[in-house]
């Protein structure tokens, strides 16, 4: 397929614009020459993007069991709400009294998501999950600093953590201390006990963790950290398993981020915009980025918390994402939110059970919203790897699960069906997974050759990562 820059010819363009009827102004541009933009008619442009859209696989095309990332169907009414003119035709610098509805959206969302997570205050400024982690860690840092306790430089992170956790801790100026997981996939409590000390700033953890296991020692774990003088950070990127069922605040966590673009309805995978809402207990609220919305008798106001760490993004963050999350929470309500979580867990256990007929599970069930398969034995017996199975799935219209993550499981495939898939869809997917297991034994070469029915075959993924070509150069 040709790039849009390789299509069209000078003179072909959209000529619907009326002639200019105001004085022309010369635009001062730092460019030496005009950019080489393609010249296409509306028909060509529409066909180009329609062709591209047909080559993409999304939740609207088929099953997308991407573990850790909650690729679920998001009700379209959430899009309609986010598109209401009162939300889209506003300017962030408008006087407060003219945007009271929008401020109320932020205020109500903070209240409801606070209720779901067990937190007292929230900011919607961070643009994504990792950005939320960074913000939450800065809150922890500011908290210790404000108490004059500046020797706390270490953040403890289990080895099953999402890769963004240690990266965010380092960016926030901390040193990372890794704690190992036990054979059950949970934190090794004794190792944690010996890792804490007067230099412990805090812990970053997700529960259920990235292998889909709920850590039963969670109260003991957060107590060990608190007793050592540290604070507990909950990676709530994916809250699908527990929302409305248990609250991170009740597990002993002081600060959390939520990926509104995973659990709370903004579709993701296309690169944004997202929102990594950060909630915290009252002790961290004075440090939140400003402005936050305060409700008074005379309506909602924007205010900067007393010891604010400052802004982490312009204005109030990606507002449309918050509108979608609020719509989602209000539509599902007090019964619907836990029901979605329980169905996510039920679906994952259903698939785990069916697939364990042939595949080896990394950890014994039951699981929470996702589970991890360990394909080392399949690879040893047939030569077919987790990558080969993933490529085989593509030929059946299924997006592969998360591969080779978490790092503590080798040949990992991590599956998260989500609550929005029917039993029929999951059964079809299980049939495909099981058929590929048989194919690996009967004709491994067929799997090494997969995919054969996709627009492109196997790509050089290492090459693409090491030598990314991100810019089009004419006549290259
Ligand atoms: C997705 C994810 C993140 C990172 O979120 P981004 O929005 O991609 O920055 C962090 N932690 C976990 C557990 C996740 O699943």
mmCIF file of C-alpha atoms and ligand atoms in Angstrom, residues 68-69 127-131 133 162 164-165 206 210 235 237-238 257 259 261-262 268, ligand 1:
data_model
loop_
_atom_site.group_PDB
_atom_site.id
_atom_site.type_symbol
_atom_site.label_atom_id
_atom_site.label_comp_id
_atom_site.label_asym_id
_atom_site.label_seq_id
_atom_site.Cartn_x
_atom_site.Cartn_y
_atom_site.Cartn_z
ATOM 1 C CA UNK A 68 -2.805 -6.098 31.592
ATOM 2 C CA UNK A 69 -4.385 -3.703 29.111
ATOM 3 C CA UNK A 127 -2.174 12.108 30.583
ATOM 4 C CA UNK A 128 -1.486 8.388 30.997
ATOM 5 C CA UNK A 129 -0.742 5.636 33.491
ATOM 6 C CA UNK A 130 3.018 6.100 33.628
ATOM 7 C CA UNK A 131 2.505 9.851 33.968
ATOM 8 C CA UNK A 133 2.857 6.929 38.529
ATOM 9 C CA UNK A 162 4.786 -3.440 35.081
ATOM 10 C CA UNK A 164 6.688 1.559 33.918
ATOM 11 C CA UNK A 165 6.905 1.243 37.749
ATOM 12 C CA UNK A 206 -0.519 -3.803 41.897
ATOM 13 C CA UNK A 210 0.460 -8.752 36.696
ATOM 14 C CA UNK A 235 -0.774 0.700 40.348
ATOM 15 C CA UNK A 237 -3.946 0.938 35.677
ATOM 16 C CA UNK A 238 -6.154 -2.057 35.338
ATOM 17 C CA UNK A 257 -3.406 5.880 39.632
ATOM 18 C CA UNK A 259 -5.945 4.322 33.655
ATOM 19 C CA UNK A 261 -8.291 4.623 29.158
ATOM 20 C CA UNK A 262 -8.290 0.994 30.272
ATOM 21 C CA UNK A 268 -7.043 2.934 23.952
HETATM 22 C C1 LIG B 1 -0.874 -0.049 31.130
HETATM 23 C C2 LIG B 1 -0.239 -0.123 32.440
HETATM 24 C C3 LIG B 1 0.577 0.930 32.902
HETATM 25 C C4 LIG B 1 0.974 2.127 32.051
HETATM 26 O O1 LIG B 1 -0.088 2.905 31.551
HETATM 27 P P1 LIG B 1 0.137 3.871 30.296
HETATM 28 O O2 LIG B 1 -1.156 4.621 30.155
HETATM 29 O O3 LIG B 1 0.434 3.000 29.127
HETATM 30 O O4 LIG B 1 1.274 4.792 30.605
HETATM 31 C C5 LIG B 1 1.088 0.815 34.178
HETATM 32 N N1 LIG B 1 0.845 -0.256 34.946
HETATM 33 C C6 LIG B 1 0.073 -1.293 34.530
HETATM 34 C C7 LIG B 1 -0.168 -2.467 35.445
HETATM 35 C C8 LIG B 1 -0.503 -1.266 33.269
HETATM 36 O O5 LIG B 1 -1.250 -2.288 32.844
#
